[in-house]
CSV table of C-alpha atoms and ligand atoms in Angstrom, one decimal:
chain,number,residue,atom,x,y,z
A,288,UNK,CA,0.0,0.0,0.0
A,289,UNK,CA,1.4,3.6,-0.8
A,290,UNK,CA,0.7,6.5,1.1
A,291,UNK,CA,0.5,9.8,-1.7
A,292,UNK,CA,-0.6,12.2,1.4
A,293,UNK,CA,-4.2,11.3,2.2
A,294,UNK,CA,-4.5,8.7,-0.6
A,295,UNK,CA,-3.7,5.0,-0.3
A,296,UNK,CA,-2.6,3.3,-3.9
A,297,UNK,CA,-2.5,-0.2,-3.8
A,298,UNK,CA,0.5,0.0,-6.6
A,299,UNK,CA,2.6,3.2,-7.0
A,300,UNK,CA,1.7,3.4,-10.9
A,301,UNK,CA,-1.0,5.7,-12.4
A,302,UNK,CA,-2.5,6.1,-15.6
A,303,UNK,CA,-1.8,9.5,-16.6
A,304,UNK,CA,-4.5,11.7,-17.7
A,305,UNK,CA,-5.5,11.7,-21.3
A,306,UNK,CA,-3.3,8.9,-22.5
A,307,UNK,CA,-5.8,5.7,-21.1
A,308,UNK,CA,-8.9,7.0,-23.1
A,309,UNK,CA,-11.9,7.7,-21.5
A,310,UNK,CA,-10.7,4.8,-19.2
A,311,UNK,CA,-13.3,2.6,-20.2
A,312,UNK,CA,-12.1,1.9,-23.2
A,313,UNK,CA,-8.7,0.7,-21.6
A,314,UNK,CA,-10.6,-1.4,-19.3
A,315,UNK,CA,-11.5,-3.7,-22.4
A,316,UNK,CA,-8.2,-4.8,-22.6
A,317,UNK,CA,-5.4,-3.7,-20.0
A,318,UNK,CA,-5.4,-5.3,-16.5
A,319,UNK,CA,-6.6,-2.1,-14.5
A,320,UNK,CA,-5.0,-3.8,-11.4
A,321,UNK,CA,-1.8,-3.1,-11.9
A,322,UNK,CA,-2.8,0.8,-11.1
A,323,UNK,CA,-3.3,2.3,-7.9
A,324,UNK,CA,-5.1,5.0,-9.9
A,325,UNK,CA,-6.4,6.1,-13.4
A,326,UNK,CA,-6.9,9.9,-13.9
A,327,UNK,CA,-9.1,10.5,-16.0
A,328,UNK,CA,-8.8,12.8,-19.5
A,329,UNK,CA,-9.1,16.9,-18.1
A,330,UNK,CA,-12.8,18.2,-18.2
A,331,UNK,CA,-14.2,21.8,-18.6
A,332,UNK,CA,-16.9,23.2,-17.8
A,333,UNK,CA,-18.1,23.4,-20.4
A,334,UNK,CA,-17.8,21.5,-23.8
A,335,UNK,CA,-14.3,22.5,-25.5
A,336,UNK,CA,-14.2,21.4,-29.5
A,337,UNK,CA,-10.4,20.9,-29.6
A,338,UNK,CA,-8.0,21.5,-32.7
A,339,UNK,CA,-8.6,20.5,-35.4
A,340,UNK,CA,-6.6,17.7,-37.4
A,341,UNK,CA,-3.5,17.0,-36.9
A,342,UNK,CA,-3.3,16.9,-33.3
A,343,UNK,CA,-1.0,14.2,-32.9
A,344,UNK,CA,2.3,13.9,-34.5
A,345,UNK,CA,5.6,11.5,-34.6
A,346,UNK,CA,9.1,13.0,-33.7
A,347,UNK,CA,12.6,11.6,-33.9
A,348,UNK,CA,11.7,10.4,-29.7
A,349,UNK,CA,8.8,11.1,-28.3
A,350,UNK,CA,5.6,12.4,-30.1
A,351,UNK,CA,3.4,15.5,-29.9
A,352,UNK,CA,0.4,16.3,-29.1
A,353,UNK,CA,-2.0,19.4,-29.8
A,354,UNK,CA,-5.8,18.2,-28.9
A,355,UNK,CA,-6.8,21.4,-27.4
A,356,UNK,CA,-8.2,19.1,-24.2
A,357,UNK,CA,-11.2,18.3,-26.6
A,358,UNK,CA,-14.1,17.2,-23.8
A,359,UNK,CA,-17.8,16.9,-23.4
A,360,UNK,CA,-18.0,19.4,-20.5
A,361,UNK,CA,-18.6,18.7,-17.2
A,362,UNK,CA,-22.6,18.1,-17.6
A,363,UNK,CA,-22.0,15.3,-20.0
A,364,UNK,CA,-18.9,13.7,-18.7
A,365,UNK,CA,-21.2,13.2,-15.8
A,366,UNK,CA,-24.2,11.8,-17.3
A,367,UNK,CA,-22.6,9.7,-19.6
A,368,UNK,CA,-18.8,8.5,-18.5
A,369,UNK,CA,-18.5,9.2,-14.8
A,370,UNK,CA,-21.3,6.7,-13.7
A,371,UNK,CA,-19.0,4.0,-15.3
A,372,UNK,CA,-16.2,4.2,-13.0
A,373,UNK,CA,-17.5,2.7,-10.0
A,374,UNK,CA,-17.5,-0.7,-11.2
A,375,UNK,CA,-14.2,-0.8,-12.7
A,376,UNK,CA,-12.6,-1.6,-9.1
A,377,UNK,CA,-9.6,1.6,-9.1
A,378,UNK,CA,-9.6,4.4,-8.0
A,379,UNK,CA,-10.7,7.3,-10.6
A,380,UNK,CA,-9.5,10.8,-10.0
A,381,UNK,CA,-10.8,13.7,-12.0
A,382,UNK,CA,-8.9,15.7,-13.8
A,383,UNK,CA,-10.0,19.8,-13.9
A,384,UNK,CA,-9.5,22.3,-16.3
A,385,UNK,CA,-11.0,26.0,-16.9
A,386,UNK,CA,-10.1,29.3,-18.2
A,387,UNK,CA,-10.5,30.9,-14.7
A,388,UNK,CA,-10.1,29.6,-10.9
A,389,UNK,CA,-14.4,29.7,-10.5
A,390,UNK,CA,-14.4,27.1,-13.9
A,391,UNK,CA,-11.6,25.2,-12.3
A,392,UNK,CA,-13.7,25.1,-9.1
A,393,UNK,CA,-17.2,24.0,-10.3
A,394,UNK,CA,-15.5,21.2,-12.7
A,395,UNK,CA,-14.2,19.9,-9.0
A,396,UNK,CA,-16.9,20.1,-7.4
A,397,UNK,CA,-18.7,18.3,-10.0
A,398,UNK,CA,-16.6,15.8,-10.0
A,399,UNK,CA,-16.5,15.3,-6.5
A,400,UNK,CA,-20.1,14.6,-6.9
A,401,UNK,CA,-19.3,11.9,-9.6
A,402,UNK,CA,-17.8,10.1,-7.0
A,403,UNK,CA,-14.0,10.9,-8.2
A,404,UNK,CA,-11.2,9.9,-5.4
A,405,UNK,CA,-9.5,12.8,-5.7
A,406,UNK,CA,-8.9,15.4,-8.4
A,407,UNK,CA,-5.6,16.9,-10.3
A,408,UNK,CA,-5.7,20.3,-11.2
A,409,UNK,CA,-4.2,20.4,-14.7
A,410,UNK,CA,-2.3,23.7,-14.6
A,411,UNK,CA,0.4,23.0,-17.5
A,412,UNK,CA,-1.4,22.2,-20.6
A,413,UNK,CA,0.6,23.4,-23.0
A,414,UNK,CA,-2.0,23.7,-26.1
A,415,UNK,CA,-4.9,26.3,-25.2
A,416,UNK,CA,-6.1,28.1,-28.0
A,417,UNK,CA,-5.1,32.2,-27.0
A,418,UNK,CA,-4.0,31.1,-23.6
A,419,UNK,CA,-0.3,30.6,-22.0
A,420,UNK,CA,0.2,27.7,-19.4
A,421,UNK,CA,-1.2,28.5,-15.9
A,422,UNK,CA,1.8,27.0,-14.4
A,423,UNK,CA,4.3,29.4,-15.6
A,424,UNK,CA,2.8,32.1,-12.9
A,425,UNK,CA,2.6,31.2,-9.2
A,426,UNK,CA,0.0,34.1,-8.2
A,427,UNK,CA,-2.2,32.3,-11.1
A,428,UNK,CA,-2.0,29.0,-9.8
A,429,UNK,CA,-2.4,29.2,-6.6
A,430,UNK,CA,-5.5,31.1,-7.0
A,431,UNK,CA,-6.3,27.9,-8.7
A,432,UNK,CA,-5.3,25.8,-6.2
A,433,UNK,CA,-7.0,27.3,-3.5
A,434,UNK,CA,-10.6,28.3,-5.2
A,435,UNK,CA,-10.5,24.6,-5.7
A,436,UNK,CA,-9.4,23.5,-2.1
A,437,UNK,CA,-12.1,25.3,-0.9
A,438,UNK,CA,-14.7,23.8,-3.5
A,439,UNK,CA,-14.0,20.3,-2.2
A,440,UNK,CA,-13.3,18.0,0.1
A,441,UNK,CA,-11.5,15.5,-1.6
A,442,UNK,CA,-7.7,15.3,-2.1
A,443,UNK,CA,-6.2,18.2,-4.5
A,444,UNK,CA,-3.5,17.5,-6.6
A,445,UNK,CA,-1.6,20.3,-9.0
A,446,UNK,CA,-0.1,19.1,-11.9
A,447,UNK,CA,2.6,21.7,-12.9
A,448,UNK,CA,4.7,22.3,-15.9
A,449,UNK,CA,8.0,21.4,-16.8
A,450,UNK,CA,8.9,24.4,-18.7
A,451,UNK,CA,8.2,26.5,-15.4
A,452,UNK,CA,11.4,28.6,-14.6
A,453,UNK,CA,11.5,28.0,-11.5
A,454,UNK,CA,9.0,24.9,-10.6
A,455,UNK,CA,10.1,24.9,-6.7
A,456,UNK,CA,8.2,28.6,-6.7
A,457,UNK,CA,5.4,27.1,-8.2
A,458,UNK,CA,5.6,23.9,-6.2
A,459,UNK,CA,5.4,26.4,-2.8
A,460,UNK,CA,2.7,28.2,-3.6
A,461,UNK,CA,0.5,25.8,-4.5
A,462,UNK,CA,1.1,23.8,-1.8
A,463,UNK,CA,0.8,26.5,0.4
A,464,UNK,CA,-3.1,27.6,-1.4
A,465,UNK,CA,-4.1,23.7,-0.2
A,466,UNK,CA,-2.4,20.8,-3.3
A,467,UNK,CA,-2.1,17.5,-1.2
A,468,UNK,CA,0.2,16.3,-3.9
A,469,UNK,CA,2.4,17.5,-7.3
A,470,UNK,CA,2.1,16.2,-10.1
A,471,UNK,CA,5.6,16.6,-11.8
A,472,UNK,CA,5.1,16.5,-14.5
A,473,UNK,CA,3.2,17.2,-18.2
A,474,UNK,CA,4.7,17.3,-21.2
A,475,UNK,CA,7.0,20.0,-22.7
A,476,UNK,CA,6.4,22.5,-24.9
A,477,UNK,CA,7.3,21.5,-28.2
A,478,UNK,CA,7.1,21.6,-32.0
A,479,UNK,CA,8.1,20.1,-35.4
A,480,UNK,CA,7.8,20.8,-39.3
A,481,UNK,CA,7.4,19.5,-42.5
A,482,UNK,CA,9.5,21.1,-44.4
A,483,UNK,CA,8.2,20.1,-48.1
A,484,UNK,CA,4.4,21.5,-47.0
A,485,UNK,CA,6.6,24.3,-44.9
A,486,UNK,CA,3.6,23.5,-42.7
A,487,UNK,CA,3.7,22.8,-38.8
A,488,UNK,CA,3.2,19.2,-37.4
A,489,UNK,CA,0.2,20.2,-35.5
A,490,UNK,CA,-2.7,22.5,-36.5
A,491,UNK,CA,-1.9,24.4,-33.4
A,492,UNK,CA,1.9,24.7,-34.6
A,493,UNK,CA,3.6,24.4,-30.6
A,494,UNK,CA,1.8,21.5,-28.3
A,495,UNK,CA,3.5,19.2,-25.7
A,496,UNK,CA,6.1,17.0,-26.1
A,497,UNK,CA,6.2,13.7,-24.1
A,498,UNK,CA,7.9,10.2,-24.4
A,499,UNK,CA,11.1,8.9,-22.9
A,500,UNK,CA,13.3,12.0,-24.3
A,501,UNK,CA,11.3,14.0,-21.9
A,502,UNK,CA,12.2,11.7,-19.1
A,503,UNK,CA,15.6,13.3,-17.8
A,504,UNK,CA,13.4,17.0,-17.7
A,505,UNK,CA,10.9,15.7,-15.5
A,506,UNK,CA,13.1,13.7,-13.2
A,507,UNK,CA,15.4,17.2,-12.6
A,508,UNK,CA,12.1,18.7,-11.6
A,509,UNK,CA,11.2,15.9,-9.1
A,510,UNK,CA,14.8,16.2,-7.7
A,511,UNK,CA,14.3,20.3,-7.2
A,512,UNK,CA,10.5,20.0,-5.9
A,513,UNK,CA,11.7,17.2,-3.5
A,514,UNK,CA,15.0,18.7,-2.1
A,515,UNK,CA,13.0,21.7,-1.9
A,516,UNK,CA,9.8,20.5,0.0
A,517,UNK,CA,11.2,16.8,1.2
A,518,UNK,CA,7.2,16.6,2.9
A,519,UNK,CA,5.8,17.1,-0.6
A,520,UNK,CA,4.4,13.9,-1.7
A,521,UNK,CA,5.2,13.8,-5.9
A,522,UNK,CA,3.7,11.8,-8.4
A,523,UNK,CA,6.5,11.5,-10.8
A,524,UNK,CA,5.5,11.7,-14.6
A,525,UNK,CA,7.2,11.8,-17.9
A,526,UNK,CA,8.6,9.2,-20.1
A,527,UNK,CA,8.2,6.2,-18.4
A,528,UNK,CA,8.5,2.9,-20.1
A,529,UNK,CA,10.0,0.6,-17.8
A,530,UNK,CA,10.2,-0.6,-14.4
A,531,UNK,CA,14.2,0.9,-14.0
A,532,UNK,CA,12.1,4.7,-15.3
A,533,UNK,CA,10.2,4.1,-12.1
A,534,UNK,CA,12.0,3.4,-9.7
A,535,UNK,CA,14.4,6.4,-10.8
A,536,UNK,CA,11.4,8.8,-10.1
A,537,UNK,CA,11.2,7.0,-6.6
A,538,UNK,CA,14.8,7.4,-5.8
A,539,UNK,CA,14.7,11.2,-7.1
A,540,UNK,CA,11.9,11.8,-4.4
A,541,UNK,CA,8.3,10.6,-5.8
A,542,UNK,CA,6.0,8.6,-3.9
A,543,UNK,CA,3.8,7.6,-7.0
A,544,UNK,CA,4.2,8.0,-10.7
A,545,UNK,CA,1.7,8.1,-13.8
A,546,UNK,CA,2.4,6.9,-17.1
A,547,UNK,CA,1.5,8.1,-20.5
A,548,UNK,CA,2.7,7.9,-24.0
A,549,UNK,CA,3.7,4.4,-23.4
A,550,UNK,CA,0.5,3.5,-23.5
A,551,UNK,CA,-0.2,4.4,-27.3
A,552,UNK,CA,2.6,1.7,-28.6
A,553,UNK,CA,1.3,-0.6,-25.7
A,554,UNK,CA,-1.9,-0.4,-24.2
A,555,UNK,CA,-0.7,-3.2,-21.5
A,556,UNK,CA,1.9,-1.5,-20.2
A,557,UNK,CA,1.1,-0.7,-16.8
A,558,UNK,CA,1.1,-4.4,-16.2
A,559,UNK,CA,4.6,-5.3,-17.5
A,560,UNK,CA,5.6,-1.9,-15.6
A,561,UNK,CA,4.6,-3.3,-12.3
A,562,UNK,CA,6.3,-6.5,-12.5
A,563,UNK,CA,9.6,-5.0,-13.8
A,564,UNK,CA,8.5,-2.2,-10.9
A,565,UNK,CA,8.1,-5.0,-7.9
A,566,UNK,CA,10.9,-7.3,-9.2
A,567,UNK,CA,13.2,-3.9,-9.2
A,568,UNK,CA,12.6,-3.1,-6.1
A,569,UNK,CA,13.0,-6.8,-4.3
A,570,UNK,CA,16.3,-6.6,-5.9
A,571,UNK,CA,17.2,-3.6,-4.4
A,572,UNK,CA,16.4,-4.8,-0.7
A,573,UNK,CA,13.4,-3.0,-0.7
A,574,UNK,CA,10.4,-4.3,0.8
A,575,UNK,CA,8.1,-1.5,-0.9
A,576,UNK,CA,8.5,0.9,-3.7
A,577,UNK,CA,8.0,3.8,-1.1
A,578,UNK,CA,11.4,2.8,0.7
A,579,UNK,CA,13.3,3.8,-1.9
A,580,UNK,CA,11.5,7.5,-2.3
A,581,UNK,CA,13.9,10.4,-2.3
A,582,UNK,CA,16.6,7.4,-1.5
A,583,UNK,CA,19.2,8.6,-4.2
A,584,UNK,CA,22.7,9.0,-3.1
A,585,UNK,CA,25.0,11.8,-3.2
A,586,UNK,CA,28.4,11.2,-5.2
B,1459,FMN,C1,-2.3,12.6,-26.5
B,1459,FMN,C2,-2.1,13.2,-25.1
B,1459,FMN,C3,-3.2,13.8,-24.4
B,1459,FMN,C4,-3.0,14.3,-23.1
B,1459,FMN,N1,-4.0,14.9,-22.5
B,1459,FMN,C5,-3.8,15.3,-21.2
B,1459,FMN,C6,-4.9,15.9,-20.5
B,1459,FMN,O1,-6.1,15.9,-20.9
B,1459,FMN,N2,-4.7,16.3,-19.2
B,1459,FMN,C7,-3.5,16.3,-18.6
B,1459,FMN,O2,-3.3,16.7,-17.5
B,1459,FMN,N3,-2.4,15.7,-19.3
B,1459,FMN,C8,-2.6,15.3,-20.5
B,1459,FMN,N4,-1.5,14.7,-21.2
B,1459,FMN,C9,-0.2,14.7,-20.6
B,1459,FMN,C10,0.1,13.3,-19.9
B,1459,FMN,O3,-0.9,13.0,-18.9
B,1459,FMN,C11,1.5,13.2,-19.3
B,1459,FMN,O4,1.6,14.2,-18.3
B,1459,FMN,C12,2.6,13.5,-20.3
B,1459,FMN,O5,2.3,13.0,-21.6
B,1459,FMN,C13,4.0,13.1,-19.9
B,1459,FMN,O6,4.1,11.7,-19.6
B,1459,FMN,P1,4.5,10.6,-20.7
B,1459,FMN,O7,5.9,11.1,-21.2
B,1459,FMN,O8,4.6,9.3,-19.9
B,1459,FMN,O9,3.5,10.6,-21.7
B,1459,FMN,C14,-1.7,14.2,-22.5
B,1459,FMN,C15,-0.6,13.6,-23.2
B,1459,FMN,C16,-0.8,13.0,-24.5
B,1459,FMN,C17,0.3,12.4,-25.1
């Protein structure tokens, strides 16, 4: 069993939002066991469109993505996806999105009414049409933070960006406005063109890099937030692919950590993660993934 602040996981691996579907979908054909939690894709208010094609792209390592956090709005998720969760047998969180701290709020508290276990704040997307990522400005996001806290009752996580210039800021204030846990982190801002068509990759020209080049990024941002704020608990995120990615994150200071682009090549993975996870860690002496958090070793 780990302990991510108030939550309990019974495995330290999450699905991360917007790379496991809907969730039910996945549940057709990936063991949802092997998570402690699936987050769910971010939700708005109300119903955001998305870009248009292409949204998703192939790079050199790693792919992009530019989907605009196309969603049904929080009415609809409600009627029609949220009720599906409680029989899947893991824990769903919610994940929030708005264009203001009072959208951000009444997606939570919606959600919390869905019956979510907890919900991440998605500060850092890194594709909204007009707008720049909320993570970038502490003021901004812990207005966020905090308009949610007091919205709901359930745990609050933040999800912050790795293109932040100085994420332990960030990481402080949002902790302070109420997050029980960081998520560290999304994907990077990124970008790529074709140069016959001289177009852009993605209809929305610069969207968020992820995949195991972004791996090293996210980890130096884990180490920062952790050395930083040690009580902190982190879910680390970025890159993963295998069990040794994981237990990197742990020994960098993460308690937790979510997966996502893996999942497109292999939508099993969380499974073969775990076991690679578990055998990792019995090899190391540990008798749980959580020993080895913030365990690295100075030089
Ligand atoms: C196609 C796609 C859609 C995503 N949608 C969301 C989203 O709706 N909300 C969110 O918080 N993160 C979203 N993410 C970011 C992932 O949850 C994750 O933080 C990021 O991809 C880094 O992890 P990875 O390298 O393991 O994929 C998305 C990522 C991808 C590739």
């Amino acid at each position: 069993m780990i302990a991510l602040g108030p939550l309990r996981l019974e495995t330290p691996l999450i699905a991360a939002s917007g790379t496991f579907g809907s969730i039910i979908e996945f549940a057709k054909v990936a063991r949802l066991d092997a998570y402690g939690a699936l987050v769910a894709k971010s939700v708005s208010a109300d119903p955001w469109p998305g870009r248009i094609a292409p949204r998703i792209a192939g790079t050199d390592a790693g792919m992009l993505n530019g989907i605009g956090i196309q969603n049904p709005g929080i009415d609809s998720w409600l009627e029609h996806i949220a009720p599906r969760f409680e029989s899947l047998g893991v824990p769903v969180w919610g994940s929030a999105v708005g264009r203001t701290p009072g959208e951000f709020a009444t997606v939570a508290s919606k959600m919390e009414g869905g019956g979510v276990r907890a919900v991440e704040v998605n500060l850092s997307c890194p594709n909204l049409e007009g707008h720049s990522i909320i993570a970038l400005d502490a003021g901004l996001s812990s207005d966020v933070v905090r308009e949610v806290r007091s919205a709901v009752r359930i745990p609050v996580g933040a999800k912050l960006s790795p293109n932040a210039s100085n994420i332990v800021r960030i990481a402080d204030s949002v902790r302070e406005a109420g997050a029980d846990f960081l998520t560290l982190t999304n994907t990077v801002k990124g970008a790529a063109i074709d140069i016959e068509s001289r177009r852009p990759a993605l209809s929305g020209v610069i969207g968020g890099y992820s995949g195991p080049a972004i791996k090293p990024i996210s980890l130096a941002c884990v180490l920062e937030v952790h050395e930083a704020l040690p009580e902190t608990p982190i879910v680390g995120c970025g890159g993963i692919r295998t069990g040794r990615d994981v237990v990197e994150y742990l020994l960098a200071g993460a308690t937790a950590v979510a997966i996502g682009t893996v999942h497109f090549a292999e939508p099993r993975a969380g499974e073969r993660v775990l076991h690679e996870t578990l055998d990792l860690v019995t090899r190391l002496g540990a008798h749980d993934p959580s020993e080895l958090t913030g365990g690295m070793q100075p030089w």
